PDB file of C-alpha atoms in Angstrom:
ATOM      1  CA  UNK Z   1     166.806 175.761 140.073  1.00  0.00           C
ATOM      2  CA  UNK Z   2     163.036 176.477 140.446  1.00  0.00           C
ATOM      3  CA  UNK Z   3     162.246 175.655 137.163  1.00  0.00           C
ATOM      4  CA  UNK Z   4     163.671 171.996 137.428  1.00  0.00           C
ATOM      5  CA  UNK Z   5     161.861 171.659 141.073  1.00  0.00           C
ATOM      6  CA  UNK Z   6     158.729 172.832 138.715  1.00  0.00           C
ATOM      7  CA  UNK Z   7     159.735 169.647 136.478  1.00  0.00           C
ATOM      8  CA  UNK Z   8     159.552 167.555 138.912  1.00  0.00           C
ATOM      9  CA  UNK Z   9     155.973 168.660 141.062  1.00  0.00           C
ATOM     10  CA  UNK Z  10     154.711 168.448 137.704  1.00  0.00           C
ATOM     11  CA  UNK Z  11     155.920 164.651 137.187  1.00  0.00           C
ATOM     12  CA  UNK Z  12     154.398 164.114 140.499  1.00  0.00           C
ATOM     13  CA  UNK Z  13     151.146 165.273 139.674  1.00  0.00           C
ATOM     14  CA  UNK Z  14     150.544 163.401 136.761  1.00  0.00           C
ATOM     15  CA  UNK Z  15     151.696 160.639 138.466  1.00  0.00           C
ATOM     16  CA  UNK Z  16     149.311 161.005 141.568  1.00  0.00           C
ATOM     17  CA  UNK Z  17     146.223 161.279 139.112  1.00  0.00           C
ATOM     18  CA  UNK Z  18     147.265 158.340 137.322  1.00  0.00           C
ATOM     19  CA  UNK Z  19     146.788 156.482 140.437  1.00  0.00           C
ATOM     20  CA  UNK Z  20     144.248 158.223 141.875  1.00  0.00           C
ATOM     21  CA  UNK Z  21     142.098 157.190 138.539  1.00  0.00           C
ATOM     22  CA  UNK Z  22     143.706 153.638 139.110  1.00  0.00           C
ATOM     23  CA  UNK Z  23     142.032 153.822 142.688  1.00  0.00           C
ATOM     24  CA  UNK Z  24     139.317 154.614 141.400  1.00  0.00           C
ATOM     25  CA  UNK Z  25     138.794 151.766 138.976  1.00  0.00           C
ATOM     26  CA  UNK Z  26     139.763 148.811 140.885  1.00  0.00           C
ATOM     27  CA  UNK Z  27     138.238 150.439 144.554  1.00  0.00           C
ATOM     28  CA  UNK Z  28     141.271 150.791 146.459  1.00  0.00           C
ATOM     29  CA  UNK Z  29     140.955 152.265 149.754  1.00  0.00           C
ATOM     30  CA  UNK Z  30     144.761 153.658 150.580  1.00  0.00           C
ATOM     31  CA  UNK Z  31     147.555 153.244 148.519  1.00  0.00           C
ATOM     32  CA  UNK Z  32     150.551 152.934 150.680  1.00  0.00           C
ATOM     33  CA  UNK Z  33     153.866 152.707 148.706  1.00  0.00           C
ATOM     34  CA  UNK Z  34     154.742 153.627 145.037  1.00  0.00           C
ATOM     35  CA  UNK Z  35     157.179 152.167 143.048  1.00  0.00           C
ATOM     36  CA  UNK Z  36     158.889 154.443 140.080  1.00  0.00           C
ATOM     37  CA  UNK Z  37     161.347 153.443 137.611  1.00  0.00           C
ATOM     38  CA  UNK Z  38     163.736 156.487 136.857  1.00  0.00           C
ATOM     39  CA  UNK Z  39     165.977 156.148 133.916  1.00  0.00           C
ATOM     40  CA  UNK Z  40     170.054 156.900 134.292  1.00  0.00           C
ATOM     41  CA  UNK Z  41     169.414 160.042 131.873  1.00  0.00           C
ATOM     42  CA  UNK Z  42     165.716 160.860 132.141  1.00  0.00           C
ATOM     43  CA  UNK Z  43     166.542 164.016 133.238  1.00  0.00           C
ATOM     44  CA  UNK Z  44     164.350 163.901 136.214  1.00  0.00           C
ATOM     45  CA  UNK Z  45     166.327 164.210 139.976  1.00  0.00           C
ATOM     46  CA  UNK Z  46     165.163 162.090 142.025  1.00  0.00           C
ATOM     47  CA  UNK Z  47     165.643 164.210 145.017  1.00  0.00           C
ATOM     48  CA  UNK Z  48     163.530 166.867 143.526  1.00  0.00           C
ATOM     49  CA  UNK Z  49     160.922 164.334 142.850  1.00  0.00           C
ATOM     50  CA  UNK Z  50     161.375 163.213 146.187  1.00  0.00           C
ATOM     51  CA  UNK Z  51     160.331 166.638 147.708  1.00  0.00           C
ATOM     52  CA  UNK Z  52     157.631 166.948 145.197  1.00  0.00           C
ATOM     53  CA  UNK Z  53     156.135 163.552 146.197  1.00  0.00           C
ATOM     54  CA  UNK Z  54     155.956 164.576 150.183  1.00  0.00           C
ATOM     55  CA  UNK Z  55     154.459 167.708 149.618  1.00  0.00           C
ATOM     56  CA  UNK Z  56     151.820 166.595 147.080  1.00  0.00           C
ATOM     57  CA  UNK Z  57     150.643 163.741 148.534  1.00  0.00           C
ATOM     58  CA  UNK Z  58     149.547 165.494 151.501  1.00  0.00           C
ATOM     59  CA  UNK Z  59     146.504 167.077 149.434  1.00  0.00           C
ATOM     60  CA  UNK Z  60     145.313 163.577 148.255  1.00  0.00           C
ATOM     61  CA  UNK Z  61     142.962 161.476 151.156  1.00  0.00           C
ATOM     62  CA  UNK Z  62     143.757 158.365 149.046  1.00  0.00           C
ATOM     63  CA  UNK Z  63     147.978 158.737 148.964  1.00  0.00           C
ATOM     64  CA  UNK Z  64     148.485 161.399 152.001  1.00  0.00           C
ATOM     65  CA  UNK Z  65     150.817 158.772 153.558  1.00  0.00           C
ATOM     66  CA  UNK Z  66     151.789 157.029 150.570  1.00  0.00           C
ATOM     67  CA  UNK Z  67     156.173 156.395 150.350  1.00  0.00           C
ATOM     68  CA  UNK Z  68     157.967 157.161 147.314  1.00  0.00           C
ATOM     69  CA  UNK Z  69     160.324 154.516 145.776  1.00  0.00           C
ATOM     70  CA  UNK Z  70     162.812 155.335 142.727  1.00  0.00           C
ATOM     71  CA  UNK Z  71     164.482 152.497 141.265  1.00  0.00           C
ATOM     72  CA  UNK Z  72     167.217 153.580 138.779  1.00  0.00           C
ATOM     73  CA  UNK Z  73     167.579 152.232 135.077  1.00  0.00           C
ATOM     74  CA  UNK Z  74     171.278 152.315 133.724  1.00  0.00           C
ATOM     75  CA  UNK Z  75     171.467 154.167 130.368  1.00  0.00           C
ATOM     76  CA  UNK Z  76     172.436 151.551 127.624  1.00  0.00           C
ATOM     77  CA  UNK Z  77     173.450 152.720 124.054  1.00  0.00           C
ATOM     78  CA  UNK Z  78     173.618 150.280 121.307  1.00  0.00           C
ATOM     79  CA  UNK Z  79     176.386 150.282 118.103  1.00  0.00           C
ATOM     80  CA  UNK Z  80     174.679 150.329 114.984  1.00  0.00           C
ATOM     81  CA  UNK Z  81     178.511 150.168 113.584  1.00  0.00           C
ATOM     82  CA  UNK Z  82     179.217 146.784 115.871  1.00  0.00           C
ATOM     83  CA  UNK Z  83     176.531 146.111 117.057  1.00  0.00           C
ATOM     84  CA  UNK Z  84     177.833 145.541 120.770  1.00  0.00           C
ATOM     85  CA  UNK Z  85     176.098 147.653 123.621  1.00  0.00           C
ATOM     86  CA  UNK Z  86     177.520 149.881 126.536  1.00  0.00           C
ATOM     87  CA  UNK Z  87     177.250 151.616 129.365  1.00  0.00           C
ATOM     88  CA  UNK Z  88     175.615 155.363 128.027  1.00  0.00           C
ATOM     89  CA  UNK Z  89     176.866 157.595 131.008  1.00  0.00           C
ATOM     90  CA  UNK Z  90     180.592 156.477 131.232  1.00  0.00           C
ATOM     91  CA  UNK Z  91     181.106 156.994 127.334  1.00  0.00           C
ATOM     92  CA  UNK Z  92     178.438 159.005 125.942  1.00  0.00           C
ATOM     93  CA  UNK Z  93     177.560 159.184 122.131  1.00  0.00           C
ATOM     94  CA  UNK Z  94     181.190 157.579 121.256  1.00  0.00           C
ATOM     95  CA  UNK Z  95     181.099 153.447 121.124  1.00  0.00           C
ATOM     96  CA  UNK Z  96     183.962 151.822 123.346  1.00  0.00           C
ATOM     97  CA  UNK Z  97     184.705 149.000 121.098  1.00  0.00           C
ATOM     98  CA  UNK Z  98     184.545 150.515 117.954  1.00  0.00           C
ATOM     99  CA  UNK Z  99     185.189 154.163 118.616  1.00  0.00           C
ATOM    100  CA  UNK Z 100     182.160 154.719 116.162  1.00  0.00           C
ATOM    101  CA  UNK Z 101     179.440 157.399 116.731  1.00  0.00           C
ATOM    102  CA  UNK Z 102     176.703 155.812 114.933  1.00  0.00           C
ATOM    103  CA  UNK Z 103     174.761 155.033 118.523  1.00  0.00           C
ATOM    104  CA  UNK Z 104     171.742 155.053 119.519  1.00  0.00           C
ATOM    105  CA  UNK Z 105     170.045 155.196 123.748  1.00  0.00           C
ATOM    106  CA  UNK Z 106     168.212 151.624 124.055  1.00  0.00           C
ATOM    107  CA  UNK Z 107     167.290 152.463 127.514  1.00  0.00           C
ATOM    108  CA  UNK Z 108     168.122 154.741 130.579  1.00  0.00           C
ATOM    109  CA  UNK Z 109     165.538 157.324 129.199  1.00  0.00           C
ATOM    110  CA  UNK Z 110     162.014 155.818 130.396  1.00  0.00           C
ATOM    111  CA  UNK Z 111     160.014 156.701 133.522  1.00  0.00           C
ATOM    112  CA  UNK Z 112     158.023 154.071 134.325  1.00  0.00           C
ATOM    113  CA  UNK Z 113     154.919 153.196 137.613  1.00  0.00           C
ATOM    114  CA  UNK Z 114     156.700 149.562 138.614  1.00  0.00           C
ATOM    115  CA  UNK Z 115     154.199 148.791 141.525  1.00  0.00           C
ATOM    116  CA  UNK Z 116     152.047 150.149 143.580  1.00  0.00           C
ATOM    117  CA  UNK Z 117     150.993 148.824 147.223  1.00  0.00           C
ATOM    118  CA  UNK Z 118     147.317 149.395 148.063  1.00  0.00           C
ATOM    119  CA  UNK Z 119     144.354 148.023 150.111  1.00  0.00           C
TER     120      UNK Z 119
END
């Protein structure tokens, strides 16, 4: 369990000094919210990137109040056999129209900075 907290505090710090260099750049004063896109099977949990976030923020002046927002990405596979695409989670490796297992993850796996609010 502490080494997937670890995981996560680590996310959160690279995150934080991506923005803090962003700050930087363009001269923002505070950055209030933060928007991050979480993939279905990015293997990061969002609650433990949650607790992360509200202890590390604390021990930047630019993001000490800053909120945390996770918007989840479904997992989509595609069939290289059919070429249709499906939900990743609910069937896994194995294609539900063609039973094939020639699939491959188009998306679900990212972790992305959507938007940032700042003055």
């Amino acid at each position: 369990m502490t080494r997937k907290i670890m995981h996560e505090l680590g996310i959160v710090f690279h995150v934080i000094k991506r923005l803090e260099n962003l700050a930087a750049e363009q001269k923002l004063q505070q950055i209030q919210s933060v928007t991050l896109e979480l993939g279905e099977v990015s293997g990061v949990v969002p609650e433990f990137l949650e607790d992360g976030w509200k202890w590390a923020v604390k021990k930047s002046p630019i993001m000490e109040n800053a909120a945390l927002k996770i918007e989840t990405l479904p997992a989509v596979s595609i069939c290289n056999a059919c070429g249709k695409t499906y939900g990743t989670v609910e069937n896994g490796k194995t294609c539900p129209h063609c039973k094939s297992e020639d699939t491959v993850l188009q998306t679900g796996n990212e972790m992305n900075i959507k938007e940032i609010e700042a003055c």
